[in-house]
Short mmCIF file of C-alpha atoms and ligand atoms in Angstrom, two decimals:
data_model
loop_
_atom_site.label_atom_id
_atom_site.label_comp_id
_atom_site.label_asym_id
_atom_site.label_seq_id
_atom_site.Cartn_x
_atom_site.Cartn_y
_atom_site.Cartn_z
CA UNK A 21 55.97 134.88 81.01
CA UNK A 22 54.63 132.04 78.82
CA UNK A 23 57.96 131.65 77.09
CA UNK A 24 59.79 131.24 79.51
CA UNK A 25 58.10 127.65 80.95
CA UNK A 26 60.20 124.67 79.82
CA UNK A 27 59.47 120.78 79.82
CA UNK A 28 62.90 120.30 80.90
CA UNK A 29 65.29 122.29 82.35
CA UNK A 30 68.97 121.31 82.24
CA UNK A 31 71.70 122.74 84.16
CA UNK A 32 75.31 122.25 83.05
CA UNK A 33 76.35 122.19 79.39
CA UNK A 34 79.07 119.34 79.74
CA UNK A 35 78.56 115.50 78.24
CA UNK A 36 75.71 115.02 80.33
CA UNK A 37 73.68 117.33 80.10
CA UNK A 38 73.95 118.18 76.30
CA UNK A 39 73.11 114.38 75.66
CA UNK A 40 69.95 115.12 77.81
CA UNK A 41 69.13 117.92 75.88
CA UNK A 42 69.50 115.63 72.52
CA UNK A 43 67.06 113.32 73.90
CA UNK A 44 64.80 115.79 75.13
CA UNK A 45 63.90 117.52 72.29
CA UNK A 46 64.64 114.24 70.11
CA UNK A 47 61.01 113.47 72.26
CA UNK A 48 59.59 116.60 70.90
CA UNK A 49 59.99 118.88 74.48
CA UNK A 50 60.94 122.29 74.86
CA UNK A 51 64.15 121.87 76.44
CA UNK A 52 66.64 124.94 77.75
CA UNK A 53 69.99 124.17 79.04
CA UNK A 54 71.29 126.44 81.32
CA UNK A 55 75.65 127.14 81.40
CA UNK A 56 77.53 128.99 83.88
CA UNK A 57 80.54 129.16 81.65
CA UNK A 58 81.15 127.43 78.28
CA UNK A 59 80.02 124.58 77.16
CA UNK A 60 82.07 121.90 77.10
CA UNK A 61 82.25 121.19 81.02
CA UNK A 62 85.60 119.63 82.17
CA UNK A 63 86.78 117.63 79.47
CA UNK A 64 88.16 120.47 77.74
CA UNK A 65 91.03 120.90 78.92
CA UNK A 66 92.05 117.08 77.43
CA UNK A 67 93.95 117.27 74.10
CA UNK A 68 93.48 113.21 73.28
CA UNK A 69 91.19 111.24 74.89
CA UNK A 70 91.88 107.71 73.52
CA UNK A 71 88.86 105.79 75.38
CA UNK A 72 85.58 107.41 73.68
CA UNK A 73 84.16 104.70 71.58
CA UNK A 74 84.17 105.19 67.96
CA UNK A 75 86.55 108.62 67.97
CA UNK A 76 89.78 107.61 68.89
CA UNK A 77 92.03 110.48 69.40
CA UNK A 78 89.33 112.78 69.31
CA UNK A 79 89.91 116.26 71.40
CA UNK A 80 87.82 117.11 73.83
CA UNK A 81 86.88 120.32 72.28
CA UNK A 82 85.94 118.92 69.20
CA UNK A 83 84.51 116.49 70.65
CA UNK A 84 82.06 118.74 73.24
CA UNK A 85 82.01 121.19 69.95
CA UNK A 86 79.98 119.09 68.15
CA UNK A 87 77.94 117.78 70.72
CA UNK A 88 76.87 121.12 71.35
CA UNK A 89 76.26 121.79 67.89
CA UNK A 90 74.22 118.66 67.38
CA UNK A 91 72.11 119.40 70.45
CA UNK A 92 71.10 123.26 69.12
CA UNK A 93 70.19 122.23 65.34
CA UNK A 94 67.99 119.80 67.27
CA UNK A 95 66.23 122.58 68.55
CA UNK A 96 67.27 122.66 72.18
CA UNK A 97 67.92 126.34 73.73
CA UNK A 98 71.00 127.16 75.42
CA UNK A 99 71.51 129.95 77.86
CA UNK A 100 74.75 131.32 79.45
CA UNK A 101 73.96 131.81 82.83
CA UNK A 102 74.93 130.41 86.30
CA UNK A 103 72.32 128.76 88.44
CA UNK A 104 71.74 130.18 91.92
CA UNK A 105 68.78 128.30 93.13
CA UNK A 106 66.15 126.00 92.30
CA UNK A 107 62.76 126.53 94.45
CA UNK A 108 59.83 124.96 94.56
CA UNK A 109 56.55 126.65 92.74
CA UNK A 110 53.92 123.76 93.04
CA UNK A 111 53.53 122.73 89.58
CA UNK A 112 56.95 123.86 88.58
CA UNK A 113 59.92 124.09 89.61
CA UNK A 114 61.36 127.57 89.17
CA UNK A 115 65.05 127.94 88.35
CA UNK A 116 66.77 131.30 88.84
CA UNK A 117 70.40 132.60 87.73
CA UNK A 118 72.70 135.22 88.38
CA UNK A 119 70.99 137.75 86.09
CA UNK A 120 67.95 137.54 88.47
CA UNK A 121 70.04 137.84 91.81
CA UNK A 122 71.27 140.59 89.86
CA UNK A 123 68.13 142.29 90.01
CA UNK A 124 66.92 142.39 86.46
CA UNK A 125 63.38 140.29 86.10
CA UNK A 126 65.56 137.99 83.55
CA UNK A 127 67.01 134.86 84.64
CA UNK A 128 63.78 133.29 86.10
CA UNK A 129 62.69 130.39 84.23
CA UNK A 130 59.95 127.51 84.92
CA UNK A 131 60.36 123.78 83.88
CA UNK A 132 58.32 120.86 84.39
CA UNK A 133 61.39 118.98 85.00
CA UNK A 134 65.03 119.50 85.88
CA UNK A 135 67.85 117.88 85.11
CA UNK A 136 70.76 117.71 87.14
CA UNK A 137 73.92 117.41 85.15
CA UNK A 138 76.77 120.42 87.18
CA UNK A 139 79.87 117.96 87.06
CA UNK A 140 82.24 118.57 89.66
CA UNK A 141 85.28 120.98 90.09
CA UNK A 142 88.63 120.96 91.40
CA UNK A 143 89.13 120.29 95.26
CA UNK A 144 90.59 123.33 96.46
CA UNK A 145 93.39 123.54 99.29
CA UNK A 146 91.38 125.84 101.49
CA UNK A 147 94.08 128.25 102.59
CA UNK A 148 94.23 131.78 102.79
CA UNK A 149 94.64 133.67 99.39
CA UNK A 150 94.30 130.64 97.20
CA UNK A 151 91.84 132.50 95.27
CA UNK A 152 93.75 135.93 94.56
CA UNK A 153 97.07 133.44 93.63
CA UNK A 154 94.95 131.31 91.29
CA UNK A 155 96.88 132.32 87.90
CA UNK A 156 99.67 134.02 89.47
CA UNK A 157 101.62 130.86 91.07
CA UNK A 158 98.47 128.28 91.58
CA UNK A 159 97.43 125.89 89.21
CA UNK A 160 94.84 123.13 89.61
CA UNK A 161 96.11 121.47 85.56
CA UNK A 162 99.75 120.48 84.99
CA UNK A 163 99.14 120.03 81.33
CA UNK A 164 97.38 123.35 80.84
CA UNK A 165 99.95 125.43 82.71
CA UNK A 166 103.21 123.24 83.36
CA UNK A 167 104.91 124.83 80.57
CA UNK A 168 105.32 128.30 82.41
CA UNK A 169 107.49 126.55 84.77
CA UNK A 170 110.05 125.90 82.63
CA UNK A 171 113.16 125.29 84.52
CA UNK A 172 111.84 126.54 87.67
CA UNK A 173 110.82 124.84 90.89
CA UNK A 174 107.37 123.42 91.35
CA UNK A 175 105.25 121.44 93.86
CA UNK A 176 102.51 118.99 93.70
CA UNK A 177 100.36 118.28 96.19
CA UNK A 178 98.08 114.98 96.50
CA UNK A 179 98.41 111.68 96.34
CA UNK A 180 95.98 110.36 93.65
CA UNK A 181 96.86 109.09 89.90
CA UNK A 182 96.19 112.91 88.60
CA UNK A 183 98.99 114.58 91.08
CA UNK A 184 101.20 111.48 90.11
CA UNK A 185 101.05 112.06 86.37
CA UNK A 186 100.92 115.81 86.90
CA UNK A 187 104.67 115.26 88.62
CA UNK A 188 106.37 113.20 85.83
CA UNK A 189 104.59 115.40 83.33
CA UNK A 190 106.63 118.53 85.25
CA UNK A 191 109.49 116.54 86.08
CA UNK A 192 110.44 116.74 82.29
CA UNK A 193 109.86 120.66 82.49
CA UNK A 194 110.71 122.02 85.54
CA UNK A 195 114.12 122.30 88.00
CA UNK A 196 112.89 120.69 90.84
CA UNK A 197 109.20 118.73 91.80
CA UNK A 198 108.42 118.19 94.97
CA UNK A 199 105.24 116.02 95.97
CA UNK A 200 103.28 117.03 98.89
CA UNK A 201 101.21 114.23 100.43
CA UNK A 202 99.71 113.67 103.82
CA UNK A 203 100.15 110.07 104.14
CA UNK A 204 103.26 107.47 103.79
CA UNK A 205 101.84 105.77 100.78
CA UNK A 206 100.39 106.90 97.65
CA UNK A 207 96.41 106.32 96.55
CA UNK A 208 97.81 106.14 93.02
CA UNK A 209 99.13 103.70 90.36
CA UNK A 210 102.24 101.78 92.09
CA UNK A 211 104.26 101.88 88.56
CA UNK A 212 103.74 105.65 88.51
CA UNK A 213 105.54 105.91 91.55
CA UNK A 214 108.25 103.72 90.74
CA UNK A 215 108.68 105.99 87.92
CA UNK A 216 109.19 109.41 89.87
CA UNK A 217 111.61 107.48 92.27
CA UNK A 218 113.87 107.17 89.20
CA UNK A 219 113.81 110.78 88.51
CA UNK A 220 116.99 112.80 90.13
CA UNK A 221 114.55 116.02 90.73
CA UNK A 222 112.02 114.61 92.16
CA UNK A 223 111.65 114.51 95.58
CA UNK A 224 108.96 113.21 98.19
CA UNK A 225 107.51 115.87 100.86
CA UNK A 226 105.35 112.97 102.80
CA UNK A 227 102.98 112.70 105.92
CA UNK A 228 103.05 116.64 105.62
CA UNK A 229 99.96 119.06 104.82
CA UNK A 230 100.54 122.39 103.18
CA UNK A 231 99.71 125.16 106.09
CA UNK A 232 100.45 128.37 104.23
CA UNK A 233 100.80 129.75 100.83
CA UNK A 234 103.89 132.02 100.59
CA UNK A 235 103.71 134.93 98.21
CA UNK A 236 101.94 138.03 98.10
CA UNK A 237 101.18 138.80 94.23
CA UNK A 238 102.14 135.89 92.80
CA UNK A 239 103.45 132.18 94.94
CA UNK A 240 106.66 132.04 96.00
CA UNK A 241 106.76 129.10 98.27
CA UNK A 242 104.57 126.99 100.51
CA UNK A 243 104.74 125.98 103.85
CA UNK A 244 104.02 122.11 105.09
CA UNK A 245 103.85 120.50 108.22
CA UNK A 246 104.47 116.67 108.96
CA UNK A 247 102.96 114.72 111.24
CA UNK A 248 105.43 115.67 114.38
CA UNK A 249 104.82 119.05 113.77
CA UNK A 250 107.58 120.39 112.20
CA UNK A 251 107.38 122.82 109.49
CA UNK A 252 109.36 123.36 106.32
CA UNK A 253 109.46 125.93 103.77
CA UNK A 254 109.50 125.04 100.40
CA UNK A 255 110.51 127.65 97.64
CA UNK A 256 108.66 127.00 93.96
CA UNK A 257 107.47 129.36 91.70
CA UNK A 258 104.21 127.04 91.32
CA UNK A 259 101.99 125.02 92.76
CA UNK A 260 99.82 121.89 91.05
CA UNK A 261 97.18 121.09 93.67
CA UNK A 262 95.49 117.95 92.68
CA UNK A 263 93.43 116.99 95.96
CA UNK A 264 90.48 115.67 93.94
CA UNK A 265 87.57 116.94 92.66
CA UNK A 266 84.05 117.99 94.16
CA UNK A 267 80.51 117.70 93.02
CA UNK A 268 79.10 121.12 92.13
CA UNK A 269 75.77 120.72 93.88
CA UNK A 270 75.98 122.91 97.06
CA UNK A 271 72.46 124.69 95.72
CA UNK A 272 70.92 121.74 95.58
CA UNK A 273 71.56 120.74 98.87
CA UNK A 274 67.50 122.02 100.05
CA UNK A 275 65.98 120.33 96.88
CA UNK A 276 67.29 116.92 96.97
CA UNK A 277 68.88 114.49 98.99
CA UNK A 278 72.92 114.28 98.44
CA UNK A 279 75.54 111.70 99.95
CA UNK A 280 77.72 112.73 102.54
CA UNK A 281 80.43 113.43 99.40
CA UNK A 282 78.01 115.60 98.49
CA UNK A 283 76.92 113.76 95.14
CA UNK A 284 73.21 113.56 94.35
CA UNK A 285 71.57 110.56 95.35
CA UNK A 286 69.96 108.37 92.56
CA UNK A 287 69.93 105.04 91.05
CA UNK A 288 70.95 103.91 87.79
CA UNK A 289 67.66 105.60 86.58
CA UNK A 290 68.63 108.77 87.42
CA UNK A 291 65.77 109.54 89.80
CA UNK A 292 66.67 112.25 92.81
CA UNK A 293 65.01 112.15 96.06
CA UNK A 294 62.06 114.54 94.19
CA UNK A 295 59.98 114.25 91.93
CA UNK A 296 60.23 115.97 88.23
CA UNK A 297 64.38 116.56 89.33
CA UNK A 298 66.70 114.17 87.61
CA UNK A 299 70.34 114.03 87.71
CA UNK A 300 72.75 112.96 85.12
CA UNK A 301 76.58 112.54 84.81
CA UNK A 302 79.72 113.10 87.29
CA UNK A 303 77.85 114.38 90.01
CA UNK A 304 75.26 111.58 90.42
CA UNK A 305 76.74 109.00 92.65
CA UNK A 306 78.02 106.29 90.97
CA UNK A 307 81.53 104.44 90.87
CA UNK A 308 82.71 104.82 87.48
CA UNK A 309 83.02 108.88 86.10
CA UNK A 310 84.09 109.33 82.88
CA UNK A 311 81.82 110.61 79.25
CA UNK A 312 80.48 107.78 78.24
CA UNK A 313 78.59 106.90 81.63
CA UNK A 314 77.90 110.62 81.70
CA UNK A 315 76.11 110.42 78.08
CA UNK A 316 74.70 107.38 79.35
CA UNK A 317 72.89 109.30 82.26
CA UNK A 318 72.01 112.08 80.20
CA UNK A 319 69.69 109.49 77.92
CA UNK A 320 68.28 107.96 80.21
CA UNK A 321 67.16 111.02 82.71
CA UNK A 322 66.15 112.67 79.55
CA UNK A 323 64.35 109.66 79.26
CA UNK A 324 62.61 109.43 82.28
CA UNK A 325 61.57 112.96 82.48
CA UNK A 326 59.45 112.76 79.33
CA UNK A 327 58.25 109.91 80.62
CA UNK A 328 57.14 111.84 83.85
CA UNK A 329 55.53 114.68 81.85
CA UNK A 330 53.16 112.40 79.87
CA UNK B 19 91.22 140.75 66.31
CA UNK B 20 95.06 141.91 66.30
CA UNK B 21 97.83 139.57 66.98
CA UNK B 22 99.92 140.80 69.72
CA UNK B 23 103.61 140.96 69.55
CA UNK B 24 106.53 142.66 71.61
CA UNK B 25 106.67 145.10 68.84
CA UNK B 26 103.38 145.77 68.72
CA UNK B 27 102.35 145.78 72.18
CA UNK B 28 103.69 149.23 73.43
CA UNK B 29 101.66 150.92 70.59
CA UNK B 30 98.25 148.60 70.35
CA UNK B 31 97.77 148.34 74.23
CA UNK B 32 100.06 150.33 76.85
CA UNK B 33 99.70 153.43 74.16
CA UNK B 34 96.25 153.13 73.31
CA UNK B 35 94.05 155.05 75.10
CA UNK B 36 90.45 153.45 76.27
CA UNK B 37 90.02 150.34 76.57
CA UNK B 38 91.90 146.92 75.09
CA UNK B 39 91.18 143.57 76.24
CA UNK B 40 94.09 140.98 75.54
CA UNK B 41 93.74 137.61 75.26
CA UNK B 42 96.49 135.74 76.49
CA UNK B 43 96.25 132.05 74.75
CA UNK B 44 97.78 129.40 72.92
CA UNK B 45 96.76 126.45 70.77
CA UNK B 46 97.13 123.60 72.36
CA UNK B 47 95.00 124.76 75.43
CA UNK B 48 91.27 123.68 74.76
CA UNK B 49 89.72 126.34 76.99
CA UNK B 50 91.28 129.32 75.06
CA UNK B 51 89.68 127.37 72.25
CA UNK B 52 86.45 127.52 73.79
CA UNK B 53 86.60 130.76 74.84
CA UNK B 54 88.11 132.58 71.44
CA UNK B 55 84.58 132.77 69.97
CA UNK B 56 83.16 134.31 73.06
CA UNK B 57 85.99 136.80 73.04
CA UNK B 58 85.31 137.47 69.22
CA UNK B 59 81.75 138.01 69.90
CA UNK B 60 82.65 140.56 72.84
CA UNK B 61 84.89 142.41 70.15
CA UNK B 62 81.73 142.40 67.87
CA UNK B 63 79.11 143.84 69.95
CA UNK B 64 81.68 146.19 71.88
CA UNK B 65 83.43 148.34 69.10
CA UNK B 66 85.06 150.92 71.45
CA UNK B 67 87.12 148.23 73.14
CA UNK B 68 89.83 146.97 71.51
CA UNK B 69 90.33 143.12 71.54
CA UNK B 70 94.06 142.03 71.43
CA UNK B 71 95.32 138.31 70.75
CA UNK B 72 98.71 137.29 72.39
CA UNK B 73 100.01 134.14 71.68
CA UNK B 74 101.96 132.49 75.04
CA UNK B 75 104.27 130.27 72.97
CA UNK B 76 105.39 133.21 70.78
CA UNK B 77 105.47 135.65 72.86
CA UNK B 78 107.12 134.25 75.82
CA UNK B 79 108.30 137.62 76.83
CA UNK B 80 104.90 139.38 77.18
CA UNK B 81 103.57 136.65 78.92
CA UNK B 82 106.14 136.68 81.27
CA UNK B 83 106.09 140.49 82.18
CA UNK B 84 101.95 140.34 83.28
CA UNK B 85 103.11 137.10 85.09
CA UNK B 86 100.46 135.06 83.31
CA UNK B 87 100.57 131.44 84.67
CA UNK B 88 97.76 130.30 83.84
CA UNK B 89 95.44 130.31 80.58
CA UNK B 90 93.19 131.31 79.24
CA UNK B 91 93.81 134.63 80.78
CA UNK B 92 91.90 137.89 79.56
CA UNK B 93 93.62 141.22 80.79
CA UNK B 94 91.62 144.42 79.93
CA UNK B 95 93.43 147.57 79.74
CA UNK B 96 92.18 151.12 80.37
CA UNK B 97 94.54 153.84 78.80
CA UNK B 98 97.34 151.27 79.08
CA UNK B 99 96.77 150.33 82.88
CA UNK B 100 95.65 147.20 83.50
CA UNK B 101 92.30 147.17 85.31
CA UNK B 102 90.81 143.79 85.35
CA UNK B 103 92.06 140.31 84.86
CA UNK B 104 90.12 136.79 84.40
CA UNK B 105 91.19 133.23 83.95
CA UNK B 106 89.83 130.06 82.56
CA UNK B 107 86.43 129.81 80.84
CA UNK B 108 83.89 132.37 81.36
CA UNK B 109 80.38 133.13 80.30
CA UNK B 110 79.88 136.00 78.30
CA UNK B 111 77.78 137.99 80.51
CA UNK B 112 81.03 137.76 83.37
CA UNK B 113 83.16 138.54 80.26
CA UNK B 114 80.93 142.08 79.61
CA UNK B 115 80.93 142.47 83.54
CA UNK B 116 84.52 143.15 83.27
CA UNK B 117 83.89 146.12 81.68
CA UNK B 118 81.87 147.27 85.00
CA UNK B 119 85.70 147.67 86.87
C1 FAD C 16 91.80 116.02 83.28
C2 FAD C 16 90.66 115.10 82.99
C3 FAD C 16 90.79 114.11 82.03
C4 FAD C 16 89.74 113.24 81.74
N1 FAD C 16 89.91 112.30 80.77
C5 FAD C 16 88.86 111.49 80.42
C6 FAD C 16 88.99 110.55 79.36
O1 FAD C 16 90.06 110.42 78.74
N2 FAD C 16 87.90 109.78 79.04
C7 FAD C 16 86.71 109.89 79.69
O2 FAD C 16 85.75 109.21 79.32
N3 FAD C 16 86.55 110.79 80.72
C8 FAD C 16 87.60 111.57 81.10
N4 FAD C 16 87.45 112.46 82.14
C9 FAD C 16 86.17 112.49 82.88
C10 FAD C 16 85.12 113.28 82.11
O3 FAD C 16 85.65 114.54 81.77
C11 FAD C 16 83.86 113.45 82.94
O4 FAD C 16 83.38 112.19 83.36
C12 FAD C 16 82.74 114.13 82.15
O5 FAD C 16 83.22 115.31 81.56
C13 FAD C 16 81.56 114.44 83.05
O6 FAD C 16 80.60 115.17 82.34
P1 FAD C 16 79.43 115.93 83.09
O7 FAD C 16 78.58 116.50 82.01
O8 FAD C 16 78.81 115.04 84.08
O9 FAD C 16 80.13 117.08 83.95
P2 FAD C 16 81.11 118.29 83.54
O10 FAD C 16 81.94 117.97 82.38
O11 FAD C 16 81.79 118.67 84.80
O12 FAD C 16 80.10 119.45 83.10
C14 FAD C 16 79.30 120.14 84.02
C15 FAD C 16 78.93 121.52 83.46
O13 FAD C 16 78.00 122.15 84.34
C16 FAD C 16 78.33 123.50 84.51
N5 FAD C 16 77.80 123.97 85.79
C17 FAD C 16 78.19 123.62 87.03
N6 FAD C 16 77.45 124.26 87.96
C18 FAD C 16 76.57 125.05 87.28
C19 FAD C 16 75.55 125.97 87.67
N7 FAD C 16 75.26 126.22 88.96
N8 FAD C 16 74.85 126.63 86.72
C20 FAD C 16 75.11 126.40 85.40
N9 FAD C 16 76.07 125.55 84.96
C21 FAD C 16 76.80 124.88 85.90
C22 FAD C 16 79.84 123.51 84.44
O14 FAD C 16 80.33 124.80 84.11
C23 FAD C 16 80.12 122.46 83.36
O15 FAD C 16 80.17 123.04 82.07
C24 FAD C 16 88.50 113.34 82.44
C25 FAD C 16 88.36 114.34 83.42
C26 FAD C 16 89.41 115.21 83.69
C27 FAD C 16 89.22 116.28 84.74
#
């Protein structure tokens, strides 16, 4: 068992908490950061980003690549494995993954400190079958997957900047967009708008929800309903939901104290509600969520838990 | 890893008996990136299953006729019937567990 006790524990392999990890074992501590998926977290899926300091154009592969490459020549460990559950052991804190709720005595691990750093995901709709239609007709990235559509009717649905772009990105591929949204007015840029209003296959589905997903093995419409109740069937091929995104800290929800968004609690230092348990990057609250505030966190919890273990 | 192709694809995967995994990807998309050298190290350690590479934007057709709309998409194939499906990025360990279906 001696192996497996860590001075820091980090979960999530995205901006944050790889730059954690740097500083961690930068420190000299024996850090392991524990992944669910790849590495990378959400930025992947971003060809250019044009606003990281110092790499302009830079992808966010490459860019996540060699942070994770940087981090392991370091020395810091790096595990593939979802967390299920963080408890409590007195001294420790004991962190358990999948391979242990799987029933092998793997996947248990004990750190002196943990470091928050899960991101967030995409909102989901919440309707029946959303799940099994994922891939076959539903699509939460217009840029990944808006080139299947070609010349086929699509939908969007939100409100925000991200379903805005998302429907003049697809307006230039597919037949027909229409853009879901429960209110009159849109959260979103004003000029992005104006935009869409010029576009001749474009068309505004507002102050209506989306009730029902249409489609059995792969989406063939949606149903919405506006505000007096009347319902309308809309036929598409795909659907871009972009309703936001969530924190991904549901397991922590016992082990420290979150915001009614669900985003750990913690000041600009990073401290949770408990002691020895940090958190770093997009789920921490904070107003401003992009990779250089998520680096940011990740050096400073890293930071503050060495300080905390001396 | 074999490039799949229209030609190819009747003989490498709906022929082939046991089991092929095809990776449905294309360049542009970072997440295939990410997930091509897990895929290549499931091809490594697993020699009996076949790992087959299918461009999207080159093979439009194939694409089409598994109704992949959405990628990266991994489709494993036992004696030519398809028997599992994932999409997006995935650990290794619930890459192996397809195997388990
Ligand atoms: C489409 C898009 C474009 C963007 N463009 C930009 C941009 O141009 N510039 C910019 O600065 N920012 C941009 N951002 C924001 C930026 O991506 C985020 O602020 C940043 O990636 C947050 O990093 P993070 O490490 O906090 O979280 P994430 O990147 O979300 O990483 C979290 C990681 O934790 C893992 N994880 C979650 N739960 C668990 C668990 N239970 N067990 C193990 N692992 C787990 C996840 O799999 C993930 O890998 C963009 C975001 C999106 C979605």
């Amino acid at each position: 068992m001696q192996d497996k006790i860590y001075d820091v524990i980090v979960i999530g392999a995205g901006m944050a908490g790889l730059t954690a990890a740097i500083y961690a074992v930068r420190a000299n501590k024996k850090v392991l950061v524990l992944e669910g998926k790849t590495h990378g977290g959400q930025i992947i899926t971003t060809f250019h980003i044009a606003n990281y300091p110092g790499l302009p154009k830079v992808s966010g592969v490459d860019l996540m690549n060699s942070v994770y490459n940087q981090a392991k020549e370091l020395g810091a460990e790096i595990e593939y494995a979802e967390v299920m559950k963080v408890k409590d052991e007195g001294e420790f804190e004991s962190v358990i993954t999948e391979d242990f709720e799987d029933g092998s005595d793997e996947g248990k691990y004990l750190a002196r400190t943990v470091i928050i750093a899960t991101g967030s995901s995409e909102r989901k709709l919440e309707l029946e079958n959303e799940e099994k239609l994922t891939g076959r007709g539903i699509s939460y990235c217009a840029t990944c997957d808006g080139g299947f559509y070609k010349d086929k009717p699509v939908a969007v649905v939100g409100g925000g900047n991200t379903a805005l772009y998302d429907a003049l990105y697809l307006a230039d591929v597919a037949s027909k967009v229409y853009i879901v949204h429960r209110r009159n007015e849109f959260r979103g840029n004003a000029f992005l708008v104006d935009k869409l209003k010029t576009k001749e296959n474009v068309e505004f589905v507002l102050e209506s929800v989306t009730t029902k997903l249409i489609g059995e093995k792969k989406i063939e419409g949606l149903e919405v309903e506006n505000l007096s109740h009347e319902k309308r069937t809309l036929t598409v091929d795909g659907i871009f939901v972009a309703v936001g995104r969530v924190p991904a800290t549901e397991i922590f929800k016992d082990l420290v104290e979150l915001d009614e968004g669900g985003y750990v609690k913690a000041g600009e230092d990073c401290h949770t509600s408990r002691e020895g348990v940090f958190v770093a990057g997009d789920c921490r609250v904070k107003s401003l969520r992009q990779l250089v505030t998520a680096s940011s966190d990740g050096a400073v919890a890293a930071t503050e838990a060495v300080h905390y273990l001396k | 890893m074999i490039e799949g192709t229209s030609d190819n694809f009747e003989n490498e995967v709906l022929k082939a008996e046991g089991l092929v995994l095809v990776d449905f990807n294309a360049d542009w998309c970072g997440p295939c990136q990410m997930m091509k050298p897990v895929v290549e190290a499931f091809g490594e350690e697993h020699k009996d299953v076949k790992v087959v590479s299918v461009n999207i934007d080159d093979e439009e057709e194939l694409s089409d006729s598994y109704e992949v709309s959405t990628i990266p998409c991994l489709v494993l194939f036992k004696d030519g019937k398809e028997v599992a499906r994932e999409i997006g990025v995935i650990s290794p360990k619930k890459l192996a567990k397809m195997l388990e279906k």
